[in-house]
Amino acid sequence: MSPSRAPLVAGAAVAVAAAVTLTVVVWPEDSGPGTRSGASASSRTSASPSPTRSYPLSTTPRTVPAVREHTAARGPGWKPAGGSTVVAADPQLTDEAKLLAGELGIGYRGEKPARPGDVELALASSGKGDPESYTLKTSDDRVVISGPGEAGVFYGTRTLKQSLAADSTVPEGVVSDTPDRPQRGLNLDIARKHYSADWIEDRLREMADLKLNQLGLHFSDDQAFRIESDTHPEVVSEDHLTKAEVRRIVKLARSLHITVVGEIDSPGHLGAVMRAHPDLQLRNTQGVARQGAIDISKAGSARIVDDLLNEYAELFPGDWFHVGADEYQALTVSDPAASYPQLAAAAREKYGDDATVQDLTEGWLNDRAAVIRKAEKIPKAWNDGFFSGGKVTADKGIEVEYWTGKEIGARPPQDYLAEGRKVINLNDEYLYYVLGQPNDFTYPTGERIYEQWTPFVLRGTEPVAERYSKQILGGRFAVWGDLPDAQTQAQVAEGIRMPLNAVSQKLWDPREPKLTWAQFTALADEVDSSD
C-alpha cells in the first residue's frame, strides 16, 4: 500500500511453413506460450535455399514487451503502402481495426476479404486458448492477426504498430505470443494528488501499447476523496473527477482492453470521509482521535462505507474492486482492547467471548468483501489486512495485494501462498514511486526492475519458490502522492515511463531479457508513440 501507511504441451512441436522456410519450435516440458512459469522456450531454425535468395531470413520484431516466439521466414515483410487497408473478419473486431487504421494512417474497409497490402484481424475459429494470446502472420504482402479473444488480437496490433515504429517493417514470418501473467498494470493514487482526466487517459494509451491491462485508482484517503458522489456528496473534495469523466476514462480503458479497478480503503485511510462525519471517528478512552480510522463498532460506519462501495462498484464495471484493509490504527497500540474498549466489546458480541479487536477488524474486511461479491466482483485487499492466529480468518476469495513486509504484524508472502491465496505483486522495494521520497523511499528505476525484479520477488529482494507460480497473478507499478507537490503531472509521467516499460517486459515474458538495459531503453524510445 502507500508508504505513508508505513511505507503449451510437454514434448510438443510446432512446425510452420512460411515462404520456403521450415522452422521447428520445441517447447520444453511445462513451458511455452500460455504457461504461467518462469521456464524459457528454446528454438532452432533451419532454412531451405531460397529460389531467388533475394531476402535474408527475417529477424524477430523489436517490441516492448518482447514477443515470446517468432518463426523466421524469407520475404520482404510488410509495411503500409498506397491502397493498404485494415479489414476485420469478425464484427467484434471493428473497434480494434478502426483504431489501427487510424494509427497507421491507412483506410478501414470493414468486414471484407483481405487483399495484398492489407492487415486482417480475425478471431481464431476454435476460440480456445488464452484470450490475451495472438498469432501474427506476415507473408504474401499482408498481415493476419488472429487470436481466441479480442484482447489478444488487440495486442497483436500493438506488436505490428511497434515493429513499424522500430524498423519501418513487420518482418516476414509468424509471431506466437501470450502473456506470462494475467494481471499487469499501474496503480495510481489520485486521492493525495489530483490528476486530470486527460492525464489519466494519456497513461491508458501508453499502458495499452505496453500490453498492460489493469489500472488501479486509489481515490479515497485521509487527504481527499476525488470522485463525485451521489450517495454522499458531502465527502467529496473540491478538486475531483466527475462521474462523467470517470465514465470517459473507463470507456477508453475498455476500448484498450484495460480494466479500471476502483479502491475505497477502509477501515483506515478514511479521513476525508470522516471530516464530514466526525461522529464516526475512532477515539481511544481519552477521547484522542486516530487519524483516518473509523470506529467499526458503530453501525453507521458500515452503512456509509457500504453506500460508497455499492455506488462505485457500479461506476467501475470491471471484474475487481479494492477494499483496502491496511493499517487500521487501532491495531498499532500495545493493548487494543484497553485503548478501544468499544471495539473489544463489539468483537465479543459478534464473534464470542474470546474474540479480539483483530477479529472484529478481520470481520470488517470479510463484510466489505461480501458487499463487493454481491456486486459480482472479485475483492482485493492489501496484505497487511490479512491476519493470522485469530478466530476470524480473511475469506480465501479475496486477492492479496502484497506491498510490504514492514508493517506491524505483516507476514512474509510465503504465508499467504501456503494458505492457497492468490497474490498480486506490488513490492514496495521495486514498484513504489512515492512523491517526495519520504520514509527512506527513493524513486524506483526501470533499470533495477528490468535487471533484478521478477513476479516472484514479492517482498524485499528475495524470490519465493517457483512452486507458487500459478498463485502469483501478476503485478502493478504504483504511484503514491505522499508529498503531492514534489512533482508535477508531467514529471510523474516522465518518471514512471521507463519503470512501466520494464514492468511490462517482466510480466509478459518470464525469460531473462536478451537486451541490455541500454538497448532496451533505446528500443523503448524508438517505439514510444506518446510524443
CSV table of C-alpha atoms in Angstrom, one decimal, residues 60 66 101 107 158 160 167 183 190 196 199-200 229 252 339 351 358 368 426 437 447 469 486 488 507 509:
chain,number,residue,atom,x,y,z
A,60,THR,CA,12.2,-11.1,-34.7
A,66,ALA,CA,9.5,-8.6,-26.4
A,101,ALA,CA,-6.1,2.0,-39.4
A,107,GLY,CA,-8.1,3.1,-44.6
A,158,ARG,CA,0.4,-3.3,-30.7
A,160,LEU,CA,2.6,-4.5,-35.5
A,167,ASP,CA,12.1,-0.8,-38.2
A,183,GLN,CA,-2.8,-9.0,-14.3
A,190,ILE,CA,-5.4,10.1,-7.1
A,196,SER,CA,-6.7,15.4,-14.7
A,199,TRP,CA,-3.5,12.9,-18.0
A,200,ILE,CA,-5.0,9.6,-16.9
A,229,SER,CA,-20.6,11.0,-5.2
A,252,LEU,CA,-11.4,4.5,-23.2
A,339,SER,CA,-7.3,1.6,24.4
A,351,TYR,CA,-17.7,-13.4,17.5
A,358,GLN,CA,-8.2,-8.1,15.5
A,368,ARG,CA,-16.9,-5.4,2.9
A,426,LEU,CA,3.3,-4.5,-5.6
A,437,GLN,CA,10.6,10.2,-1.4
A,447,GLU,CA,16.9,-0.5,-14.8
A,469,SER,CA,3.9,-19.6,-9.7
A,486,ALA,CA,7.0,17.2,-5.1
A,488,THR,CA,4.1,17.9,-11.5
A,507,LEU,CA,5.2,-9.6,-16.6
A,509,ASP,CA,8.0,-12.7,-20.8
